[in-house]
């Protein structure tokens, strides 16, 4: 075979491989743009979601100098400690009242620590 045949064969192989890489690049770019479009649509959809289901939008405490409920990240540690201790003592008191009521319903004697003498 003549030498120009080999050169023509290599040129054709390089052209086919460049065409393959071009088509592959176009497909990859289109898939990337479709993904970006979907992410943008998801961001727009999530951006229009209102407040959380349990949150009252009119119950923000910004006017009172305290952060709104649920913004513990921005609250001071002293405020968070106070809130924690208050909720802990209220839960403890609720358990005590349930225990007293349960013992009263069953006719069991009450413990002196369960009775409120104040």
mmCIF file with all atom_site columns, C-alpha atoms in Angstrom:
data_model
loop_
_atom_site.group_PDB
_atom_site.id
_atom_site.type_symbol
_atom_site.label_atom_id
_atom_site.label_alt_id
_atom_site.label_comp_id
_atom_site.label_asym_id
_atom_site.label_entity_id
_atom_site.label_seq_id
_atom_site.pdbx_PDB_ins_code
_atom_site.Cartn_x
_atom_site.Cartn_y
_atom_site.Cartn_z
_atom_site.occupancy
_atom_site.B_iso_or_equiv
_atom_site.pdbx_formal_charge
_atom_site.auth_seq_id
_atom_site.auth_comp_id
_atom_site.auth_asym_id
_atom_site.auth_atom_id
_atom_site.pdbx_PDB_model_num
ATOM 1   C CA . UNK A 1 1   ? 0.000   0.000  0.000   1.00 0.00 ? 1   UNK A CA 1
ATOM 2   C CA . UNK A 1 2   ? 1.214   3.474  -0.812  1.00 0.00 ? 2   UNK A CA 1
ATOM 3   C CA . UNK A 1 3   ? 2.350   5.853  1.952   1.00 0.00 ? 3   UNK A CA 1
ATOM 4   C CA . UNK A 1 4   ? -0.462  8.377  1.264   1.00 0.00 ? 4   UNK A CA 1
ATOM 5   C CA . UNK A 1 5   ? -3.036  5.671  2.126   1.00 0.00 ? 5   UNK A CA 1
ATOM 6   C CA . UNK A 1 6   ? -1.645  5.414  5.674   1.00 0.00 ? 6   UNK A CA 1
ATOM 7   C CA . UNK A 1 7   ? -1.687  9.173  6.100   1.00 0.00 ? 7   UNK A CA 1
ATOM 8   C CA . UNK A 1 8   ? -5.259  9.346  4.818   1.00 0.00 ? 8   UNK A CA 1
ATOM 9   C CA . UNK A 1 9   ? -6.248  6.531  7.216   1.00 0.00 ? 9   UNK A CA 1
ATOM 10  C CA . UNK A 1 10  ? -4.729  8.348  10.219  1.00 0.00 ? 10  UNK A CA 1
ATOM 11  C CA . UNK A 1 11  ? -6.370  11.625 9.224   1.00 0.00 ? 11  UNK A CA 1
ATOM 12  C CA . UNK A 1 12  ? -9.728  9.865  9.001   1.00 0.00 ? 12  UNK A CA 1
ATOM 13  C CA . UNK A 1 13  ? -9.227  8.208  12.414  1.00 0.00 ? 13  UNK A CA 1
ATOM 14  C CA . UNK A 1 14  ? -8.287  11.520 14.044  1.00 0.00 ? 14  UNK A CA 1
ATOM 15  C CA . UNK A 1 15  ? -11.280 13.239 12.396  1.00 0.00 ? 15  UNK A CA 1
ATOM 16  C CA . UNK A 1 16  ? -13.669 10.529 13.615  1.00 0.00 ? 16  UNK A CA 1
ATOM 17  C CA . UNK A 1 17  ? -12.245 10.677 17.146  1.00 0.00 ? 17  UNK A CA 1
ATOM 18  C CA . UNK A 1 18  ? -12.535 14.506 17.190  1.00 0.00 ? 18  UNK A CA 1
ATOM 19  C CA . UNK A 1 19  ? -16.122 14.224 15.974  1.00 0.00 ? 19  UNK A CA 1
ATOM 20  C CA . UNK A 1 20  ? -16.834 11.675 18.725  1.00 0.00 ? 20  UNK A CA 1
ATOM 21  C CA . UNK A 1 21  ? -15.357 13.968 21.399  1.00 0.00 ? 21  UNK A CA 1
ATOM 22  C CA . UNK A 1 22  ? -17.328 16.915 20.022  1.00 0.00 ? 22  UNK A CA 1
ATOM 23  C CA . UNK A 1 23  ? -20.634 14.991 20.146  1.00 0.00 ? 23  UNK A CA 1
ATOM 24  C CA . UNK A 1 24  ? -19.794 13.727 23.626  1.00 0.00 ? 24  UNK A CA 1
ATOM 25  C CA . UNK A 1 25  ? -19.018 17.271 24.776  1.00 0.00 ? 25  UNK A CA 1
ATOM 26  C CA . UNK A 1 26  ? -22.279 18.627 23.356  1.00 0.00 ? 26  UNK A CA 1
ATOM 27  C CA . UNK A 1 27  ? -24.284 15.899 25.132  1.00 0.00 ? 27  UNK A CA 1
ATOM 28  C CA . UNK A 1 28  ? -22.447 16.523 28.385  1.00 0.00 ? 28  UNK A CA 1
ATOM 29  C CA . UNK A 1 29  ? -23.057 20.280 28.111  1.00 0.00 ? 29  UNK A CA 1
ATOM 30  C CA . UNK A 1 30  ? -26.784 19.760 27.429  1.00 0.00 ? 30  UNK A CA 1
ATOM 31  C CA . UNK A 1 31  ? -27.136 17.417 30.402  1.00 0.00 ? 31  UNK A CA 1
ATOM 32  C CA . UNK A 1 32  ? -25.284 19.897 32.605  1.00 0.00 ? 32  UNK A CA 1
ATOM 33  C CA . UNK A 1 33  ? -27.544 22.754 31.490  1.00 0.00 ? 33  UNK A CA 1
ATOM 34  C CA . UNK A 1 34  ? -30.662 20.604 32.120  1.00 0.00 ? 34  UNK A CA 1
ATOM 35  C CA . UNK A 1 35  ? -29.372 19.867 35.627  1.00 0.00 ? 35  UNK A CA 1
ATOM 36  C CA . UNK A 1 36  ? -28.724 23.554 36.279  1.00 0.00 ? 36  UNK A CA 1
ATOM 37  C CA . UNK A 1 37  ? -32.220 24.383 35.033  1.00 0.00 ? 37  UNK A CA 1
ATOM 38  C CA . UNK A 1 38  ? -33.765 21.755 37.347  1.00 0.00 ? 38  UNK A CA 1
ATOM 39  C CA . UNK A 1 39  ? -31.734 23.040 40.286  1.00 0.00 ? 39  UNK A CA 1
ATOM 40  C CA . UNK A 1 40  ? -32.874 26.577 39.538  1.00 0.00 ? 40  UNK A CA 1
ATOM 41  C CA . UNK A 1 41  ? -36.501 25.472 39.422  1.00 0.00 ? 41  UNK A CA 1
ATOM 42  C CA . UNK A 1 42  ? -36.089 23.610 42.701  1.00 0.00 ? 42  UNK A CA 1
ATOM 43  C CA . UNK A 1 43  ? -34.490 26.677 44.267  1.00 0.00 ? 43  UNK A CA 1
ATOM 44  C CA . UNK A 1 44  ? -37.332 28.874 43.096  1.00 0.00 ? 44  UNK A CA 1
ATOM 45  C CA . UNK A 1 45  ? -39.873 26.396 44.436  1.00 0.00 ? 45  UNK A CA 1
ATOM 46  C CA . UNK A 1 46  ? -38.147 26.156 47.815  1.00 0.00 ? 46  UNK A CA 1
ATOM 47  C CA . UNK A 1 47  ? -37.680 29.903 47.932  1.00 0.00 ? 47  UNK A CA 1
ATOM 48  C CA . UNK A 1 48  ? -41.439 30.470 47.831  1.00 0.00 ? 48  UNK A CA 1
ATOM 49  C CA . UNK A 1 49  ? -42.249 28.095 50.683  1.00 0.00 ? 49  UNK A CA 1
ATOM 50  C CA . UNK A 1 50  ? -43.814 29.929 53.608  1.00 0.00 ? 50  UNK A CA 1
ATOM 51  C CA . UNK A 1 51  ? -43.011 29.572 57.305  1.00 0.00 ? 51  UNK A CA 1
ATOM 52  C CA . UNK A 1 52  ? -42.831 26.225 59.031  1.00 0.00 ? 52  UNK A CA 1
ATOM 53  C CA . UNK A 1 53  ? -46.185 24.503 59.671  1.00 0.00 ? 53  UNK A CA 1
ATOM 54  C CA . UNK A 1 54  ? -46.069 24.947 63.455  1.00 0.00 ? 54  UNK A CA 1
ATOM 55  C CA . UNK A 1 55  ? -44.749 28.490 63.418  1.00 0.00 ? 55  UNK A CA 1
ATOM 56  C CA . UNK A 1 56  ? -47.009 31.499 63.754  1.00 0.00 ? 56  UNK A CA 1
ATOM 57  C CA . UNK A 1 57  ? -45.802 34.230 61.354  1.00 0.00 ? 57  UNK A CA 1
ATOM 58  C CA . UNK A 1 58  ? -47.154 36.974 63.643  1.00 0.00 ? 58  UNK A CA 1
ATOM 59  C CA . UNK A 1 59  ? -45.446 35.562 66.721  1.00 0.00 ? 59  UNK A CA 1
ATOM 60  C CA . UNK A 1 60  ? -41.993 37.024 66.251  1.00 0.00 ? 60  UNK A CA 1
ATOM 61  C CA . UNK A 1 61  ? -40.338 38.614 69.244  1.00 0.00 ? 61  UNK A CA 1
ATOM 62  C CA . UNK A 1 62  ? -38.053 40.976 67.355  1.00 0.00 ? 62  UNK A CA 1
ATOM 63  C CA . UNK A 1 63  ? -39.836 44.015 68.804  1.00 0.00 ? 63  UNK A CA 1
ATOM 64  C CA . UNK A 1 64  ? -39.149 42.840 72.361  1.00 0.00 ? 64  UNK A CA 1
ATOM 65  C CA . UNK A 1 65  ? -35.388 42.648 71.895  1.00 0.00 ? 65  UNK A CA 1
ATOM 66  C CA . UNK A 1 66  ? -35.347 38.842 71.835  1.00 0.00 ? 66  UNK A CA 1
ATOM 67  C CA . UNK A 1 67  ? -34.795 36.663 68.782  1.00 0.00 ? 67  UNK A CA 1
ATOM 68  C CA . UNK A 1 68  ? -37.782 34.926 67.234  1.00 0.00 ? 68  UNK A CA 1
ATOM 69  C CA . UNK A 1 69  ? -38.637 31.418 68.350  1.00 0.00 ? 69  UNK A CA 1
ATOM 70  C CA . UNK A 1 70  ? -36.486 28.842 66.645  1.00 0.00 ? 70  UNK A CA 1
ATOM 71  C CA . UNK A 1 71  ? -33.500 31.116 66.117  1.00 0.00 ? 71  UNK A CA 1
ATOM 72  C CA . UNK A 1 72  ? -31.347 29.504 68.778  1.00 0.00 ? 72  UNK A CA 1
ATOM 73  C CA . UNK A 1 73  ? -28.288 29.901 66.609  1.00 0.00 ? 73  UNK A CA 1
ATOM 74  C CA . UNK A 1 74  ? -28.328 33.653 67.082  1.00 0.00 ? 74  UNK A CA 1
ATOM 75  C CA . UNK A 1 75  ? -29.468 33.685 70.727  1.00 0.00 ? 75  UNK A CA 1
ATOM 76  C CA . UNK A 1 76  ? -27.064 34.367 73.553  1.00 0.00 ? 76  UNK A CA 1
ATOM 77  C CA . UNK A 1 77  ? -25.882 31.396 75.628  1.00 0.00 ? 77  UNK A CA 1
ATOM 78  C CA . UNK A 1 78  ? -27.403 32.903 78.780  1.00 0.00 ? 78  UNK A CA 1
ATOM 79  C CA . UNK A 1 79  ? -30.837 33.103 77.134  1.00 0.00 ? 79  UNK A CA 1
ATOM 80  C CA . UNK A 1 80  ? -30.552 29.556 75.869  1.00 0.00 ? 80  UNK A CA 1
ATOM 81  C CA . UNK A 1 81  ? -29.502 28.323 79.334  1.00 0.00 ? 81  UNK A CA 1
ATOM 82  C CA . UNK A 1 82  ? -32.478 30.135 80.892  1.00 0.00 ? 82  UNK A CA 1
ATOM 83  C CA . UNK A 1 83  ? -34.890 28.643 78.331  1.00 0.00 ? 83  UNK A CA 1
ATOM 84  C CA . UNK A 1 84  ? -33.430 25.183 78.894  1.00 0.00 ? 84  UNK A CA 1
ATOM 85  C CA . UNK A 1 85  ? -33.717 25.408 82.683  1.00 0.00 ? 85  UNK A CA 1
ATOM 86  C CA . UNK A 1 86  ? -37.268 26.810 82.493  1.00 0.00 ? 86  UNK A CA 1
ATOM 87  C CA . UNK A 1 87  ? -38.484 24.051 80.184  1.00 0.00 ? 87  UNK A CA 1
ATOM 88  C CA . UNK A 1 88  ? -36.709 21.428 82.271  1.00 0.00 ? 88  UNK A CA 1
ATOM 89  C CA . UNK A 1 89  ? -38.374 22.612 85.489  1.00 0.00 ? 89  UNK A CA 1
ATOM 90  C CA . UNK A 1 90  ? -41.787 22.837 83.806  1.00 0.00 ? 90  UNK A CA 1
ATOM 91  C CA . UNK A 1 91  ? -41.458 19.260 82.511  1.00 0.00 ? 91  UNK A CA 1
ATOM 92  C CA . UNK A 1 92  ? -40.404 18.126 85.978  1.00 0.00 ? 92  UNK A CA 1
ATOM 93  C CA . UNK A 1 93  ? -43.410 19.883 87.545  1.00 0.00 ? 93  UNK A CA 1
ATOM 94  C CA . UNK A 1 94  ? -45.784 18.335 84.985  1.00 0.00 ? 94  UNK A CA 1
ATOM 95  C CA . UNK A 1 95  ? -44.418 14.859 85.784  1.00 0.00 ? 95  UNK A CA 1
ATOM 96  C CA . UNK A 1 96  ? -44.835 15.533 89.502  1.00 0.00 ? 96  UNK A CA 1
ATOM 97  C CA . UNK A 1 97  ? -48.454 16.628 89.016  1.00 0.00 ? 97  UNK A CA 1
ATOM 98  C CA . UNK A 1 98  ? -49.207 13.538 86.925  1.00 0.00 ? 98  UNK A CA 1
ATOM 99  C CA . UNK A 1 99  ? -47.609 11.313 89.563  1.00 0.00 ? 99  UNK A CA 1
ATOM 100 C CA . UNK A 1 100 ? -49.625 12.966 92.363  1.00 0.00 ? 100 UNK A CA 1
ATOM 101 C CA . UNK A 1 101 ? -52.849 12.607 90.357  1.00 0.00 ? 101 UNK A CA 1
ATOM 102 C CA . UNK A 1 102 ? -52.108 8.986  89.500  1.00 0.00 ? 102 UNK A CA 1
ATOM 103 C CA . UNK A 1 103 ? -51.426 8.112  93.156  1.00 0.00 ? 103 UNK A CA 1
ATOM 104 C CA . UNK A 1 104 ? -54.560 10.005 94.215  1.00 0.00 ? 104 UNK A CA 1
ATOM 105 C CA . UNK A 1 105 ? -56.680 8.095  91.683  1.00 0.00 ? 105 UNK A CA 1
ATOM 106 C CA . UNK A 1 106 ? -55.325 4.754  92.914  1.00 0.00 ? 106 UNK A CA 1
ATOM 107 C CA . UNK A 1 107 ? -55.670 5.673  96.563  1.00 0.00 ? 107 UNK A CA 1
ATOM 108 C CA . UNK A 1 108 ? -51.955 5.318  97.250  1.00 0.00 ? 108 UNK A CA 1
ATOM 109 C CA . UNK A 1 109 ? -50.190 7.372  99.908  1.00 0.00 ? 109 UNK A CA 1
ATOM 110 C CA . UNK A 1 110 ? -48.372 10.459 98.663  1.00 0.00 ? 110 UNK A CA 1
ATOM 111 C CA . UNK A 1 111 ? -44.685 11.061 99.148  1.00 0.00 ? 111 UNK A CA 1
ATOM 112 C CA . UNK A 1 112 ? -43.803 14.219 101.054 1.00 0.00 ? 112 UNK A CA 1
ATOM 113 C CA . UNK A 1 113 ? -41.566 15.346 98.167  1.00 0.00 ? 113 UNK A CA 1
ATOM 114 C CA . UNK A 1 114 ? -44.555 15.135 95.802  1.00 0.00 ? 114 UNK A CA 1
ATOM 115 C CA . UNK A 1 115 ? -46.768 17.369 97.903  1.00 0.00 ? 115 UNK A CA 1
ATOM 116 C CA . UNK A 1 116 ? -46.676 21.105 97.312  1.00 0.00 ? 116 UNK A CA 1
ATOM 117 C CA . UNK A 1 117 ? -46.692 22.859 100.681 1.00 0.00 ? 117 UNK A CA 1
ATOM 118 C CA . UNK A 1 118 ? -46.413 26.379 99.277  1.00 0.00 ? 118 UNK A CA 1
#
